[in-house]
PDB file of C-alpha atoms in Angstrom:
ATOM      1  CA  ASP A1369      12.196 -11.135  -4.357  1.00 95.00           C
ATOM      2  CA  ILE A1370       9.177 -12.343  -2.316  1.00 97.00           C
ATOM      3  CA  GLN A1371       6.445 -12.864  -4.359  1.00 98.00           C
ATOM      4  CA  MET A1372       2.617 -12.759  -2.948  1.00 98.00           C
ATOM      5  CA  THR A1373      -0.091 -15.252  -5.055  1.00 98.00           C
ATOM      6  CA  GLN A1374      -3.748 -14.303  -3.684  1.00 98.00           C
ATOM      7  CA  SER A1375      -6.741 -16.529  -4.547  1.00 96.00           C
ATOM      8  CA  PRO A1376      -9.250 -16.703  -6.273  1.00 97.00           C
ATOM      9  CA  SER A1377      -8.727 -13.620  -8.524  1.00 97.00           C
ATOM     10  CA  SER A1378     -12.891 -13.275  -8.088  1.00 97.00           C
ATOM     11  CA  LEU A1379     -16.034 -14.723  -6.149  1.00 97.00           C
ATOM     12  CA  SER A1380     -19.476 -13.991  -5.629  1.00 97.00           C
ATOM     13  CA  ALA A1381     -21.926 -14.314  -2.303  1.00 97.00           C
ATOM     14  CA  SER A1382     -24.527 -13.068  -0.823  1.00 97.00           C
ATOM     15  CA  VAL A1383     -25.222 -11.243   2.376  1.00 97.00           C
ATOM     16  CA  GLY A1384     -24.783 -12.808   5.234  1.00 97.00           C
ATOM     17  CA  ASP A1385     -22.106 -15.714   3.508  1.00 97.00           C
ATOM     18  CA  ARG A1386     -18.750 -16.690   5.064  1.00 98.00           C
ATOM     19  CA  VAL A1387     -16.159 -15.572   2.929  1.00 98.00           C
ATOM     20  CA  THR A1388     -12.663 -16.852   2.370  1.00 98.00           C
ATOM     21  CA  ILE A1389      -9.596 -15.367   0.213  1.00 98.00           C
ATOM     22  CA  SER A1390      -6.552 -16.849   0.524  1.00 98.00           C
ATOM     23  CA  CYS A1391      -2.766 -15.269   0.246  1.00 98.00           C
ATOM     24  CA  GLN A1392       0.805 -17.527  -0.041  1.00 98.00           C
ATOM     25  CA  ALA A1393       4.093 -16.406  -0.331  1.00 98.00           C
ATOM     26  CA  SER A1394       7.022 -17.287  -2.124  1.00 98.00           C
ATOM     27  CA  GLN A1395       9.646 -17.948   1.212  1.00 98.00           C
ATOM     28  CA  ASP A1396       8.900 -17.674   4.382  1.00 98.00           C
ATOM     29  CA  ILE A1397       7.411 -14.366   5.770  1.00 97.00           C
ATOM     30  CA  ARG A1398       6.511 -15.410   9.492  1.00 97.00           C
ATOM     31  CA  TYR A1399       3.802 -12.744  10.326  1.00 97.00           C
ATOM     32  CA  PHE A1400       4.526  -9.836   8.391  1.00 97.00           C
ATOM     33  CA  LEU A1401       1.417  -9.749   6.089  1.00 97.00           C
ATOM     34  CA  ASN A1402      -0.955  -7.085   6.222  1.00 97.00           C
ATOM     35  CA  TRP A1403      -4.934  -7.524   4.346  1.00 98.00           C
ATOM     36  CA  HIS A1404      -5.801  -3.734   2.616  1.00 98.00           C
ATOM     37  CA  GLN A1405      -9.527  -3.283   1.431  1.00 98.00           C
ATOM     38  CA  GLN A1406     -10.193  -0.770  -1.686  1.00 98.00           C
ATOM     39  CA  LYS A1407     -13.366   0.656  -2.721  1.00 97.00           C
ATOM     40  CA  SER A1408     -14.148   1.203  -5.903  1.00 94.00           C
ATOM     41  CA  GLY A1409     -12.475   5.117  -7.112  1.00 90.00           C
ATOM     42  CA  LYS A1410     -10.965   5.380  -3.279  1.00 93.00           C
ATOM     43  CA  GLY A1411      -7.567   4.951  -2.274  1.00 94.00           C
ATOM     44  CA  PRO A1412      -6.551   1.665   0.262  1.00 97.00           C
ATOM     45  CA  LYS A1413      -7.248   0.851   3.635  1.00 97.00           C
ATOM     46  CA  VAL A1414      -5.889  -1.460   5.589  1.00 97.00           C
ATOM     47  CA  LEU A1415      -7.820  -4.115   7.782  1.00 97.00           C
ATOM     48  CA  ILE A1416      -5.719  -6.488   9.477  1.00 97.00           C
ATOM     49  CA  TYR A1417      -1.832  -6.350  10.689  1.00 96.00           C
ATOM     50  CA  ASP A1418       1.131  -8.879  11.502  1.00 96.00           C
ATOM     51  CA  ALA A1419      -1.783 -11.737   9.314  1.00 97.00           C
ATOM     52  CA  SER A1420      -4.313 -11.426  12.769  1.00 97.00           C
ATOM     53  CA  SER A1421      -4.736  -7.914  13.917  1.00 97.00           C
ATOM     54  CA  LEU A1422      -7.816  -6.541  13.622  1.00 97.00           C
ATOM     55  CA  GLN A1423      -6.921  -2.789  12.520  1.00 95.00           C
ATOM     56  CA  THR A1424      -8.289   0.012  14.984  1.00 93.00           C
ATOM     57  CA  GLY A1425     -12.466   0.528  13.656  1.00 94.00           C
ATOM     58  CA  VAL A1426     -12.573  -2.495  11.047  1.00 96.00           C
ATOM     59  CA  PRO A1427     -15.468  -4.182  11.826  1.00 96.00           C
ATOM     60  CA  THR A1428     -14.902  -7.777  14.279  1.00 97.00           C
ATOM     61  CA  ARG A1429     -16.773  -9.476  10.891  1.00 97.00           C
ATOM     62  CA  PHE A1430     -13.196  -9.248   9.513  1.00 98.00           C
ATOM     63  CA  GLY A1431     -10.247 -11.561  10.616  1.00 98.00           C
ATOM     64  CA  GLY A1432      -6.818 -13.265   9.412  1.00 98.00           C
ATOM     65  CA  SER A1433      -4.780 -15.897  10.315  1.00 97.00           C
ATOM     66  CA  GLY A1434      -2.040 -17.547   8.868  1.00 97.00           C
ATOM     67  CA  SER A1435       2.166 -17.405   9.775  1.00 97.00           C
ATOM     68  CA  GLY A1436       4.724 -18.512   7.233  1.00 97.00           C
ATOM     69  CA  THR A1437       3.395 -18.949   3.209  1.00 98.00           C
ATOM     70  CA  ASN A1438       0.191 -19.559   3.855  1.00 98.00           C
ATOM     71  CA  PHE A1439      -2.197 -16.792   4.862  1.00 98.00           C
ATOM     72  CA  THR A1440      -6.156 -15.906   4.894  1.00 98.00           C
ATOM     73  CA  LEU A1441      -8.564 -13.625   5.373  1.00 98.00           C
ATOM     74  CA  THR A1442     -12.098 -14.154   6.259  1.00 98.00           C
ATOM     75  CA  ILE A1443     -15.334 -12.013   6.028  1.00 98.00           C
ATOM     76  CA  PHE A1444     -17.701 -14.055   8.663  1.00 97.00           C
ATOM     77  CA  SER A1445     -20.704 -12.225   7.349  1.00 97.00           C
ATOM     78  CA  LEU A1446     -20.473 -10.745   4.297  1.00 97.00           C
ATOM     79  CA  GLN A1447     -22.143  -6.971   4.272  1.00 97.00           C
ATOM     80  CA  PRO A1448     -23.400  -4.995   1.289  1.00 97.00           C
ATOM     81  CA  GLU A1449     -20.430  -2.699   2.268  1.00 97.00           C
ATOM     82  CA  ASP A1450     -17.699  -4.829   1.644  1.00 98.00           C
ATOM     83  CA  ILE A1451     -17.843  -5.207  -1.934  1.00 97.00           C
ATOM     84  CA  ALA A1452     -14.149  -3.970  -2.660  1.00 98.00           C
ATOM     85  CA  THR A1453     -10.894  -5.660  -4.044  1.00 98.00           C
ATOM     86  CA  TYR A1454      -8.875  -7.339  -0.636  1.00 98.00           C
ATOM     87  CA  TYR A1455      -5.211  -7.158  -1.147  1.00 98.00           C
ATOM     88  CA  CYS A1456      -2.443  -9.173   0.826  1.00 98.00           C
ATOM     89  CA  GLN A1457       1.123  -7.309   1.412  1.00 98.00           C
ATOM     90  CA  GLN A1458       4.375  -8.488   2.614  1.00 97.00           C
ATOM     91  CA  TYR A1459       6.198  -6.842   4.838  1.00 96.00           C
ATOM     92  CA  HIS A1460       9.206  -9.610   5.506  1.00 96.00           C
ATOM     93  CA  LYS A1461      11.917  -8.231   3.071  1.00 95.00           C
ATOM     94  CA  LEU A1462      12.281  -5.020   1.130  1.00 94.00           C
ATOM     95  CA  PRO A1463      10.881  -4.760  -1.429  1.00 95.00           C
ATOM     96  CA  LEU A1464       7.551  -4.997   0.139  1.00 96.00           C
ATOM     97  CA  SER A1465       5.223  -6.506  -2.606  1.00 97.00           C
ATOM     98  CA  PHE A1466       1.295  -7.007  -2.281  1.00 98.00           C
ATOM     99  CA  GLY A1467      -0.729  -9.786  -4.069  1.00 98.00           C
ATOM    100  CA  GLY A1468      -2.339  -9.358  -7.194  1.00 97.00           C
ATOM    101  CA  GLY A1469      -6.238  -8.405  -6.026  1.00 97.00           C
ATOM    102  CA  THR A1470      -9.580 -10.456  -4.872  1.00 98.00           C
ATOM    103  CA  LYS A1471     -12.731  -9.086  -6.143  1.00 98.00           C
ATOM    104  CA  VAL A1472     -15.718  -9.625  -4.385  1.00 98.00           C
ATOM    105  CA  GLU A1473     -19.090  -9.094  -5.430  1.00 97.00           C
ATOM    106  CA  ILE A1474     -22.611  -9.712  -4.140  1.00 93.00           C
TER     107      ILE A1474
ATOM    108  CA  GLU B1102      -7.031  12.021  12.951  1.00 94.00           C
ATOM    109  CA  VAL B1103      -4.143  11.194  10.856  1.00 95.00           C
ATOM    110  CA  GLN B1104      -4.350  12.510   7.377  1.00 97.00           C
ATOM    111  CA  LEU B1105      -2.483  12.369   3.939  1.00 98.00           C
ATOM    112  CA  VAL B1106      -2.895  14.874   1.241  1.00 98.00           C
ATOM    113  CA  GLU B1107      -0.662  14.387  -1.598  1.00 98.00           C
ATOM    114  CA  SER B1108      -0.454  16.672  -4.988  1.00 97.00           C
ATOM    115  CA  GLY B1109       1.581  17.636  -7.662  1.00 97.00           C
ATOM    116  CA  GLY B1110       0.011  15.150  -9.957  1.00 96.00           C
ATOM    117  CA  GLY B1111      -0.652  15.699 -13.730  1.00 97.00           C
ATOM    118  CA  LEU B1112       0.043  15.262 -17.402  1.00 97.00           C
ATOM    119  CA  VAL B1113       3.258  15.214 -18.115  1.00 97.00           C
ATOM    120  CA  GLN B1114       5.477  14.361 -21.196  1.00 97.00           C
ATOM    121  CA  PRO B1115       7.570  11.112 -21.568  1.00 97.00           C
ATOM    122  CA  GLY B1116      11.177  12.240 -20.314  1.00 97.00           C
ATOM    123  CA  ARG B1117       9.772  14.538 -18.434  1.00 97.00           C
ATOM    124  CA  SER B1118       9.410  15.523 -14.928  1.00 97.00           C
ATOM    125  CA  LEU B1119       7.391  16.052 -12.102  1.00 98.00           C
ATOM    126  CA  ARG B1120       7.348  16.355  -8.141  1.00 98.00           C
ATOM    127  CA  LEU B1121       4.892  14.789  -6.071  1.00 98.00           C
ATOM    128  CA  SER B1122       4.114  15.865  -2.376  1.00 98.00           C
ATOM    129  CA  CYS B1123       2.467  14.419   0.292  1.00 98.00           C
ATOM    130  CA  ALA B1124       1.400  16.904   3.703  1.00 98.00           C
ATOM    131  CA  ALA B1125       0.743  14.906   6.319  1.00 98.00           C
ATOM    132  CA  SER B1126      -0.894  16.095   9.620  1.00 97.00           C
ATOM    133  CA  GLY B1127      -2.446  14.111  13.138  1.00 97.00           C
ATOM    134  CA  PHE B1128       0.607  11.958  13.761  1.00 97.00           C
ATOM    135  CA  SER B1129       4.489  13.353  15.026  1.00 97.00           C
ATOM    136  CA  PHE B1130       5.319  12.402  11.252  1.00 97.00           C
ATOM    137  CA  ASP B1131       9.438  12.482  12.464  1.00 95.00           C
ATOM    138  CA  ASP B1132       8.192   9.291  14.152  1.00 96.00           C
ATOM    139  CA  TYR B1133       7.412   7.705  11.370  1.00 96.00           C
ATOM    140  CA  SER B1134       9.119   5.562   8.053  1.00 97.00           C
ATOM    141  CA  MET B1135       6.835   6.786   4.947  1.00 97.00           C
ATOM    142  CA  HIS B1136       6.140   4.969   1.675  1.00 98.00           C
ATOM    143  CA  TRP B1137       5.110   5.983  -2.166  1.00 98.00           C
ATOM    144  CA  VAL B1138       3.005   3.233  -3.548  1.00 98.00           C
ATOM    145  CA  ARG B1139       1.251   3.174  -6.996  1.00 98.00           C
ATOM    146  CA  GLN B1140      -1.960   1.799  -9.017  1.00 98.00           C
ATOM    147  CA  ALA B1141      -1.783   1.659 -12.962  1.00 97.00           C
ATOM    148  CA  PRO B1142      -5.446   2.088 -13.990  1.00 94.00           C
ATOM    149  CA  GLY B1143      -7.366  -1.124 -13.743  1.00 93.00           C
ATOM    150  CA  LYS B1144      -4.225  -2.880 -12.116  1.00 96.00           C
ATOM    151  CA  GLY B1145      -2.949  -3.888  -8.357  1.00 96.00           C
ATOM    152  CA  LEU B1146      -1.001  -2.290  -6.383  1.00 98.00           C
ATOM    153  CA  GLU B1147       3.017  -1.403  -6.640  1.00 98.00           C
ATOM    154  CA  TRP B1148       5.664  -0.373  -3.805  1.00 98.00           C
ATOM    155  CA  VAL B1149       7.208   2.383  -4.691  1.00 98.00           C
ATOM    156  CA  SER B1150       9.852   3.631  -2.617  1.00 97.00           C
ATOM    157  CA  GLY B1151       9.930   3.724   1.148  1.00 97.00           C
ATOM    158  CA  ILE B1152      12.086   6.566   3.563  1.00 97.00           C
ATOM    159  CA  ASN B1153      12.799   5.693   7.232  1.00 96.00           C
ATOM    160  CA  TRP B1154      11.812   8.657  10.026  1.00 96.00           C
ATOM    161  CA  ASN B1155      14.982  10.646   9.118  1.00 94.00           C
ATOM    162  CA  GLY B1156      15.495   9.621   5.468  1.00 94.00           C
ATOM    163  CA  GLY B1157      18.600   7.948   6.147  1.00 95.00           C
ATOM    164  CA  THR B1158      17.460   5.051   4.836  1.00 95.00           C
ATOM    165  CA  LEU B1159      15.676   4.672   1.189  1.00 96.00           C
ATOM    166  CA  ASP B1160      14.301   2.268  -1.088  1.00 96.00           C
ATOM    167  CA  TYR B1161      13.063   1.771  -4.401  1.00 97.00           C
ATOM    168  CA  ALA B1162      11.409  -0.876  -6.842  1.00 97.00           C
ATOM    169  CA  ASP B1163      13.858  -1.893  -9.456  1.00 97.00           C
ATOM    170  CA  SER B1164      11.289  -0.155 -11.678  1.00 97.00           C
ATOM    171  CA  VAL B1165      12.089   3.161 -10.605  1.00 98.00           C
ATOM    172  CA  LYS B1166      15.299   2.956  -9.153  1.00 97.00           C
ATOM    173  CA  GLY B1167      17.652   5.366 -10.468  1.00 97.00           C
ATOM    174  CA  ARG B1168      15.169   7.774 -11.765  1.00 98.00           C
ATOM    175  CA  PHE B1169      12.913   8.698  -8.965  1.00 98.00           C
ATOM    176  CA  THR B1170      13.864  10.077  -5.907  1.00 98.00           C
ATOM    177  CA  ILE B1171      11.941  10.299  -2.749  1.00 98.00           C
ATOM    178  CA  SER B1172      12.571  12.330   0.331  1.00 98.00           C
ATOM    179  CA  ARG B1173      11.214  13.929   3.380  1.00 98.00           C
ATOM    180  CA  ASP B1174      10.856  16.889   5.208  1.00 98.00           C
ATOM    181  CA  ASN B1175      10.402  16.288   8.756  1.00 97.00           C
ATOM    182  CA  ALA B1176       9.985  20.438  10.147  1.00 97.00           C
ATOM    183  CA  LYS B1177       7.161  20.906   7.145  1.00 98.00           C
ATOM    184  CA  SER B1178       5.560  17.445   8.076  1.00 98.00           C
ATOM    185  CA  SER B1179       5.565  16.182   4.471  1.00 98.00           C
ATOM    186  CA  LEU B1180       7.114  13.516   2.161  1.00 98.00           C
ATOM    187  CA  TYR B1181       8.249  13.928  -1.934  1.00 98.00           C
ATOM    188  CA  LEU B1182       8.986  12.072  -4.738  1.00 98.00           C
ATOM    189  CA  GLN B1183      10.690  13.487  -7.422  1.00 98.00           C
ATOM    190  CA  MET B1184       9.939  11.344 -10.436  1.00 98.00           C
ATOM    191  CA  ASN B1185      12.317  12.414 -13.471  1.00 98.00           C
ATOM    192  CA  SER B1186      12.648  10.491 -16.982  1.00 97.00           C
ATOM    193  CA  LEU B1187       8.807   9.737 -16.991  1.00 98.00           C
ATOM    194  CA  ARG B1188       7.828   6.826 -18.950  1.00 97.00           C
ATOM    195  CA  ALA B1189       4.376   6.164 -19.795  1.00 96.00           C
ATOM    196  CA  GLU B1190       4.205   2.777 -17.486  1.00 97.00           C
ATOM    197  CA  ASP B1191       4.853   5.313 -14.722  1.00 98.00           C
ATOM    198  CA  MET B1192       1.476   6.682 -15.193  1.00 98.00           C
ATOM    199  CA  ALA B1193      -0.455   5.268 -11.951  1.00 98.00           C
ATOM    200  CA  PHE B1194      -2.330   6.890  -9.107  1.00 97.00           C
ATOM    201  CA  TYR B1195       0.400   7.225  -6.643  1.00 98.00           C
ATOM    202  CA  TYR B1196      -0.583   7.278  -2.965  1.00 98.00           C
ATOM    203  CA  CYS B1197       1.230   8.622  -0.105  1.00 98.00           C
ATOM    204  CA  VAL B1198       1.465   5.430   3.355  1.00 98.00           C
ATOM    205  CA  LYS B1199       2.137   5.635   6.737  1.00 97.00           C
ATOM    206  CA  ASP B1200       4.275   2.609   8.270  1.00 96.00           C
ATOM    207  CA  ARG B1201       3.412   2.043  11.482  1.00 93.00           C
ATOM    208  CA  ALA B1202       7.468   2.173  12.526  1.00 88.00           C
ATOM    209  CA  GLY B1203      10.085   4.472  12.570  1.00 85.00           C
ATOM    210  CA  THR B1204      12.288   1.870  10.591  1.00 88.00           C
ATOM    211  CA  LEU B1205      12.397   1.534   6.948  1.00 86.00           C
ATOM    212  CA  HIS B1206       9.909  -1.971   7.938  1.00 83.00           C
ATOM    213  CA  GLY B1207       6.441  -1.754   5.364  1.00 83.00           C
ATOM    214  CA  ALA B1208       3.736  -2.106   8.320  1.00 89.00           C
ATOM    215  CA  MET B1209       1.782   0.163   6.277  1.00 92.00           C
ATOM    216  CA  ASP B1210      -0.889   1.275   8.299  1.00 90.00           C
ATOM    217  CA  VAL B1211      -2.804   4.611   6.627  1.00 96.00           C
ATOM    218  CA  TRP B1212      -3.418   5.658   3.446  1.00 97.00           C
ATOM    219  CA  GLY B1213      -3.484   8.970   1.695  1.00 97.00           C
ATOM    220  CA  GLN B1214      -6.326   9.524  -1.122  1.00 95.00           C
ATOM    221  CA  GLY B1215      -3.811   9.464  -4.086  1.00 96.00           C
ATOM    222  CA  THR B1216      -2.501  12.288  -7.009  1.00 97.00           C
ATOM    223  CA  THR B1217      -2.789  10.633 -10.231  1.00 98.00           C
ATOM    224  CA  VAL B1218       0.221  10.802 -12.945  1.00 98.00           C
ATOM    225  CA  THR B1219      -0.387  11.271 -16.620  1.00 98.00           C
ATOM    226  CA  VAL B1220       2.683  10.253 -19.308  1.00 97.00           C
ATOM    227  CA  SER B1221       1.363  11.198 -22.417  1.00 95.00           C
ATOM    228  CA  SER B1222       2.442  13.256 -25.494  1.00 92.00           C
TER     229      SER B1222
END
């Protein structure tokens, strides 16, 4: 099974800061990676698919990069509404697997 | 607008069964694979099961294999999860999730709001 490791597990930043979250796969997953955002008390929402493609309706301050085993989610200018937990998820092989999550606070 | 509405959650005793449902609308349900993902209280996300567009390909997490059964009724645009022999560790919020593809790939793109399963005596 493919293990997904995220870092950091939590971070605190200021409004307007650039925020970077890392995700590492235990084996090559090519570009088969989603990033999901989950706000407190809500269901998750897909932000990025295929490692770098922005889901329709997602603000352009979110960006994804990487391939193989190392991936990054960037929030280019953090906004108050971005307070959430972010998860990476691989879909290269079943069983699907998620990273442990990164909680972003202001 | 794509909508996924889960139902069927509730309080159940250990060892008993529960059936979750997910009503889909806003897209051609029979064109896409679907998944169940769960989240235990205060924990991260765990994929539970997936089914391809016609129900011909199924897969399960090891933690539920042999106890849970995923199914779908394309005529009713509905997804189901039959959960048997429930354990305390199955207690979680259960989400219905749409895939981007008809094949069982895992490129999730829309989540439901979830339904809560509580396992307790």
